[in-house]
């Protein structure tokens, strides 16, 4: 399941994040790439634990916590501390799959990467290229979102970022260990939750709402890993 979540950051938060990130010290993105990814990765990243990463990372986590759509789609157990990358001057990231288990450099926190997230911090008209291309059995999906919007996609999928040929593309990227390991199970719960929300809005107090809510929670109880 690939899902777009609009307005994770307000315009003010995007501006504040950009001011902090623009003044930070960026390093070669190869430092956090695994063996295969190193050979195809050409971008800049903020070192984990750097004050700018920590500050804007906390803003991202606070923004996620107030998003019901994020909660419903990701069913998060743990969120990896957000990281930041910058693509410019032809920078790109060739086809790769994200590392299954990640250990945070400074906190030592270890998570299984079930869901990958990219929060766009530059507007599409600020740069050319820089599309995130995610492959699944239905084909290749191209993602380039307004600043402040976020995409979630299964960390199991092959993906790449096309070369940025003008301007710069800045974003936050991170992973979520979900209570629901399998993408297909998570999608099913998301569809059910979306249907329940819709029923509650269109027919408030309808008795079927209670029944479906029961099914949702009983599936969650059956599948959730804590
Ligand atoms: Ni990746």
mmCIF file of C-alpha atoms and ligand atoms in Angstrom:
data_model
loop_
_atom_site.group_PDB
_atom_site.id
_atom_site.type_symbol
_atom_site.label_atom_id
_atom_site.label_comp_id
_atom_site.label_asym_id
_atom_site.label_seq_id
_atom_site.Cartn_x
_atom_site.Cartn_y
_atom_site.Cartn_z
ATOM 1 C CA UNK A 1 0.000 0.000 0.000
ATOM 2 C CA UNK A 2 1.334 3.401 -1.015
ATOM 3 C CA UNK A 3 -0.436 6.289 0.672
ATOM 4 C CA UNK A 4 -0.009 10.052 0.577
ATOM 5 C CA UNK A 5 -0.647 12.038 3.751
ATOM 6 C CA UNK A 6 -1.104 15.770 3.060
ATOM 7 C CA UNK A 7 -0.092 18.568 5.420
ATOM 8 C CA UNK A 8 1.965 16.643 7.962
ATOM 9 C CA UNK A 9 3.880 19.925 8.339
ATOM 10 C CA UNK A 10 2.191 23.335 8.101
ATOM 11 C CA UNK A 11 3.791 25.965 5.833
ATOM 12 C CA UNK A 12 5.295 27.574 8.967
ATOM 13 C CA UNK A 13 6.834 24.270 10.079
ATOM 14 C CA UNK A 14 8.278 23.680 6.611
ATOM 15 C CA UNK A 15 9.881 27.147 6.703
ATOM 16 C CA UNK A 16 11.236 26.602 10.229
ATOM 17 C CA UNK A 17 12.628 23.161 9.330
ATOM 18 C CA UNK A 18 14.269 24.516 6.181
ATOM 19 C CA UNK A 19 15.951 27.368 8.088
ATOM 20 C CA UNK A 20 17.448 24.890 10.563
ATOM 21 C CA UNK A 21 18.450 22.361 7.873
ATOM 22 C CA UNK A 22 19.947 24.949 5.493
ATOM 23 C CA UNK A 23 22.412 25.976 8.229
ATOM 24 C CA UNK A 24 23.416 22.393 9.093
ATOM 25 C CA UNK A 25 26.518 20.422 8.043
ATOM 26 C CA UNK A 26 25.612 17.903 5.338
ATOM 27 C CA UNK A 27 27.781 14.856 4.645
ATOM 28 C CA UNK A 28 27.992 12.128 1.980
ATOM 29 C CA UNK A 29 24.875 9.938 2.141
ATOM 30 C CA UNK A 30 26.922 6.749 1.668
ATOM 31 C CA UNK A 31 27.649 6.725 5.435
ATOM 32 C CA UNK A 32 24.301 5.119 6.273
ATOM 33 C CA UNK A 33 23.870 2.966 3.167
ATOM 34 C CA UNK A 34 24.240 -0.805 3.199
ATOM 35 C CA UNK A 35 26.693 -2.600 0.865
ATOM 36 C CA UNK A 36 24.399 -2.746 -2.184
ATOM 37 C CA UNK A 37 22.869 0.709 -1.664
ATOM 38 C CA UNK A 38 26.320 2.368 -1.367
ATOM 39 C CA UNK A 39 27.037 1.612 -4.984
ATOM 40 C CA UNK A 40 23.928 3.440 -6.242
ATOM 41 C CA UNK A 41 23.566 6.278 -3.719
ATOM 42 C CA UNK A 42 24.701 9.825 -4.468
ATOM 43 C CA UNK A 43 23.219 12.425 -2.140
ATOM 44 C CA UNK A 44 23.869 14.344 1.059
ATOM 45 C CA UNK A 45 22.620 13.525 4.513
ATOM 46 C CA UNK A 46 22.650 14.996 7.988
ATOM 47 C CA UNK A 47 24.603 12.852 10.455
ATOM 48 C CA UNK A 48 22.335 11.123 12.973
ATOM 49 C CA UNK A 49 22.380 12.827 16.349
ATOM 50 C CA UNK A 50 23.451 16.225 14.981
ATOM 51 C CA UNK A 51 21.484 19.034 16.773
ATOM 52 C CA UNK A 52 19.682 20.035 13.535
ATOM 53 C CA UNK A 53 18.596 16.391 12.945
ATOM 54 C CA UNK A 54 17.397 16.020 16.505
ATOM 55 C CA UNK A 55 15.505 19.338 16.518
ATOM 56 C CA UNK A 56 13.669 18.868 13.210
ATOM 57 C CA UNK A 57 13.278 15.144 13.948
ATOM 58 C CA UNK A 58 11.327 16.029 17.091
ATOM 59 C CA UNK A 59 9.115 18.331 15.008
ATOM 60 C CA UNK A 60 8.422 15.426 12.624
ATOM 61 C CA UNK A 61 7.557 13.013 15.450
ATOM 62 C CA UNK A 62 5.202 15.585 17.033
ATOM 63 C CA UNK A 63 3.507 16.106 13.657
ATOM 64 C CA UNK A 64 3.035 12.341 13.154
ATOM 65 C CA UNK A 65 1.450 12.017 16.595
ATOM 66 C CA UNK A 66 -1.329 14.418 15.633
ATOM 67 C CA UNK A 67 -2.144 12.670 12.331
ATOM 68 C CA UNK A 68 -5.003 10.125 12.564
ATOM 69 C CA UNK A 69 -4.317 9.122 8.954
ATOM 70 C CA UNK A 70 -0.698 8.224 9.800
ATOM 71 C CA UNK A 71 -1.826 6.181 12.814
ATOM 72 C CA UNK A 72 -4.460 4.327 10.776
ATOM 73 C CA UNK A 73 -2.181 3.599 7.803
ATOM 74 C CA UNK A 74 1.064 2.720 9.622
ATOM 75 C CA UNK A 75 -0.219 1.313 12.956
ATOM 76 C CA UNK A 76 3.185 2.268 14.371
ATOM 77 C CA UNK A 77 4.927 0.377 17.143
ATOM 78 C CA UNK A 78 8.239 2.269 16.869
ATOM 79 C CA UNK A 79 9.345 5.150 14.646
ATOM 80 C CA UNK A 80 13.037 5.376 13.755
ATOM 81 C CA UNK A 81 14.397 8.865 14.585
ATOM 82 C CA UNK A 82 13.803 10.881 11.382
ATOM 83 C CA UNK A 83 16.779 11.496 9.096
ATOM 84 C CA UNK A 84 17.300 14.097 6.373
ATOM 85 C CA UNK A 85 18.674 14.061 2.857
ATOM 86 C CA UNK A 86 19.460 16.566 0.151
ATOM 87 C CA UNK A 87 19.753 15.862 -3.558
ATOM 88 C CA UNK A 88 21.331 18.455 -5.841
ATOM 89 C CA UNK A 89 23.642 18.670 -8.903
ATOM 90 C CA UNK A 90 22.522 15.363 -10.437
ATOM 91 C CA UNK A 91 22.269 13.630 -7.052
ATOM 92 C CA UNK A 92 20.182 10.474 -7.149
ATOM 93 C CA UNK A 93 19.637 7.115 -5.473
ATOM 94 C CA UNK A 94 19.476 4.086 -7.760
ATOM 95 C CA UNK A 95 17.216 1.081 -7.297
ATOM 96 C CA UNK A 96 17.574 -0.487 -3.854
ATOM 97 C CA UNK A 97 15.620 -2.037 -1.014
ATOM 98 C CA UNK A 98 15.860 -0.555 2.470
ATOM 99 C CA UNK A 99 17.835 -2.457 5.113
ATOM 100 C CA UNK A 100 15.493 -4.752 7.048
ATOM 101 C CA UNK A 101 16.829 -4.002 10.537
ATOM 102 C CA UNK A 102 18.260 -0.617 11.447
ATOM 103 C CA UNK A 103 20.189 0.448 14.519
ATOM 104 C CA UNK A 104 20.233 4.170 15.257
ATOM 105 C CA UNK A 105 23.821 5.447 15.506
ATOM 106 C CA UNK A 106 23.396 7.480 18.696
ATOM 107 C CA UNK A 107 20.410 6.003 20.505
ATOM 108 C CA UNK A 108 21.233 2.338 19.733
ATOM 109 C CA UNK A 109 17.523 1.847 19.069
ATOM 110 C CA UNK A 110 16.891 -1.120 16.758
ATOM 111 C CA UNK A 111 13.799 -1.453 14.593
ATOM 112 C CA UNK A 112 12.496 -3.687 11.838
ATOM 113 C CA UNK A 113 11.677 -1.471 8.856
ATOM 114 C CA UNK A 114 8.125 -2.346 7.793
ATOM 115 C CA UNK A 115 7.028 1.015 6.374
ATOM 116 C CA UNK A 116 9.226 3.624 4.667
ATOM 117 C CA UNK A 117 8.309 7.315 4.902
ATOM 118 C CA UNK A 118 9.422 10.400 2.987
ATOM 119 C CA UNK A 119 8.296 13.853 4.124
ATOM 120 C CA UNK A 120 8.917 16.392 1.365
ATOM 121 C CA UNK A 121 10.401 19.701 2.579
ATOM 122 C CA UNK A 122 10.891 21.402 -0.810
ATOM 123 C CA UNK A 123 8.130 22.334 -3.243
ATOM 124 C CA UNK A 124 8.039 20.514 -6.638
ATOM 125 C CA UNK A 125 8.759 23.764 -8.520
ATOM 126 C CA UNK A 126 12.028 24.279 -6.596
ATOM 127 C CA UNK A 127 13.755 21.407 -8.426
ATOM 128 C CA UNK A 128 13.651 19.272 -11.568
ATOM 129 C CA UNK A 129 13.789 15.475 -11.304
ATOM 130 C CA UNK A 130 13.965 13.982 -7.825
ATOM 131 C CA UNK A 131 10.908 11.751 -8.287
ATOM 132 C CA UNK A 132 10.620 8.867 -5.852
ATOM 133 C CA UNK A 133 9.795 5.781 -7.937
ATOM 134 C CA UNK A 134 8.326 2.844 -6.009
ATOM 135 C CA UNK A 135 7.857 -0.547 -7.671
ATOM 136 C CA UNK A 136 5.129 -3.016 -6.854
ATOM 137 C CA UNK A 137 3.279 -5.751 -8.714
ATOM 138 C CA UNK A 138 0.993 -3.085 -10.245
ATOM 139 C CA UNK A 139 3.939 -1.241 -11.806
ATOM 140 C CA UNK A 140 6.077 1.778 -10.930
ATOM 141 C CA UNK A 141 4.563 4.666 -8.953
ATOM 142 C CA UNK A 142 6.077 8.140 -9.265
ATOM 143 C CA UNK A 143 5.867 10.385 -6.208
ATOM 144 C CA UNK A 144 6.729 14.086 -6.012
ATOM 145 C CA UNK A 145 4.700 15.901 -3.377
ATOM 146 C CA UNK A 146 4.162 19.467 -2.167
ATOM 147 C CA UNK A 147 6.311 20.584 0.772
ATOM 148 C CA UNK A 148 4.862 19.323 4.049
ATOM 149 C CA UNK A 149 3.250 16.250 2.473
ATOM 150 C CA UNK A 150 4.416 12.707 3.188
ATOM 151 C CA UNK A 151 4.326 9.355 1.429
ATOM 152 C CA UNK A 152 4.246 5.954 3.145
ATOM 153 C CA UNK A 153 5.155 2.801 1.196
ATOM 154 C CA UNK A 154 6.100 -0.771 2.065
ATOM 155 C CA UNK A 155 9.773 -0.979 3.030
ATOM 156 C CA UNK A 156 9.827 -4.309 1.189
ATOM 157 C CA UNK A 157 9.531 -2.591 -2.205
ATOM 158 C CA UNK A 158 12.327 -1.706 -4.618
ATOM 159 C CA UNK A 159 12.562 2.075 -5.055
ATOM 160 C CA UNK A 160 14.795 4.826 -6.374
ATOM 161 C CA UNK A 161 15.127 8.615 -6.608
ATOM 162 C CA UNK A 162 15.751 10.074 -10.075
ATOM 163 C CA UNK A 163 18.582 12.618 -10.583
ATOM 164 C CA UNK A 164 17.895 16.195 -9.450
ATOM 165 C CA UNK A 165 18.999 18.294 -12.420
ATOM 166 C CA UNK A 166 18.014 21.759 -11.118
ATOM 167 C CA UNK A 167 17.691 23.183 -7.610
ATOM 168 C CA UNK A 168 17.698 20.988 -4.515
ATOM 169 C CA UNK A 169 15.333 18.402 -3.072
ATOM 170 C CA UNK A 170 15.318 18.274 0.728
ATOM 171 C CA UNK A 171 13.298 15.743 2.660
ATOM 172 C CA UNK A 172 13.012 13.798 5.848
ATOM 173 C CA UNK A 173 13.053 10.024 5.574
ATOM 174 C CA UNK A 174 12.557 7.372 8.205
ATOM 175 C CA UNK A 175 11.085 3.955 8.913
ATOM 176 C CA UNK A 176 8.296 2.601 11.010
ATOM 177 C CA UNK A 177 8.113 -0.759 12.719
ATOM 178 C CA UNK A 178 4.419 -1.469 12.527
ATOM 179 C CA UNK A 179 2.373 -3.528 14.962
ATOM 180 C CA UNK A 180 1.285 -5.289 11.757
ATOM 181 C CA UNK A 181 4.284 -6.815 9.983
ATOM 182 C CA UNK A 182 2.652 -7.758 6.660
ATOM 183 C CA UNK A 183 1.723 -4.994 4.247
ATOM 184 C CA UNK A 184 -1.348 -6.941 3.022
ATOM 185 C CA UNK A 185 -2.722 -7.263 6.585
ATOM 186 C CA UNK A 186 -2.025 -3.586 7.290
ATOM 187 C CA UNK A 187 -3.815 -2.588 4.063
ATOM 188 C CA UNK A 188 -6.832 -4.652 5.013
ATOM 189 C CA UNK A 189 -7.078 -2.998 8.441
ATOM 190 C CA UNK A 190 -6.648 0.420 6.835
ATOM 191 C CA UNK A 191 -9.482 -0.269 4.368
ATOM 192 C CA UNK A 192 -11.725 -1.492 7.167
ATOM 193 C CA UNK A 193 -10.933 1.543 9.341
ATOM 194 C CA UNK A 194 -11.580 3.898 6.416
ATOM 195 C CA UNK A 195 -14.965 2.232 5.823
ATOM 196 C CA UNK A 196 -15.895 2.499 9.514
ATOM 197 C CA UNK A 197 -14.968 6.215 9.547
ATOM 198 C CA UNK A 198 -17.058 6.779 6.432
ATOM 199 C CA UNK A 199 -20.058 4.965 7.881
ATOM 200 C CA UNK A 200 -19.787 7.007 11.102
ATOM 201 C CA UNK A 201 -19.850 10.209 9.062
ATOM 202 C CA UNK A 202 -22.630 9.239 6.630
ATOM 203 C CA UNK A 203 -24.873 7.302 9.051
ATOM 204 C CA UNK A 204 -23.953 8.417 12.574
ATOM 205 C CA UNK A 205 -24.977 5.868 15.197
ATOM 206 C CA UNK A 206 -25.688 3.084 12.674
ATOM 207 C CA UNK A 207 -25.594 -0.261 14.574
ATOM 208 C CA UNK A 208 -23.418 -1.916 11.927
ATOM 209 C CA UNK A 209 -20.701 0.579 12.946
ATOM 210 C CA UNK A 210 -20.305 -1.149 16.317
ATOM 211 C CA UNK A 211 -20.123 -4.572 14.695
ATOM 212 C CA UNK A 212 -17.464 -3.506 12.182
ATOM 213 C CA UNK A 213 -15.488 -1.731 14.906
ATOM 214 C CA UNK A 214 -15.528 -5.025 16.812
ATOM 215 C CA UNK A 215 -14.170 -6.876 13.773
ATOM 216 C CA UNK A 216 -11.427 -4.242 13.368
ATOM 217 C CA UNK A 217 -10.256 -4.550 16.955
ATOM 218 C CA UNK A 218 -10.452 -8.325 16.964
ATOM 219 C CA UNK A 219 -8.300 -8.537 13.815
ATOM 220 C CA UNK A 220 -5.851 -6.085 15.381
ATOM 221 C CA UNK A 221 -5.804 -8.206 18.552
ATOM 222 C CA UNK A 222 -5.106 -11.321 16.474
ATOM 223 C CA UNK A 223 -2.320 -9.864 14.340
ATOM 224 C CA UNK A 224 -0.618 -7.176 16.437
ATOM 225 C CA UNK A 225 2.984 -7.745 17.550
ATOM 226 C CA UNK A 226 4.146 -5.597 20.462
HETATM 227 NI NI1 LIG B 1 15.446 3.720 0.358
#
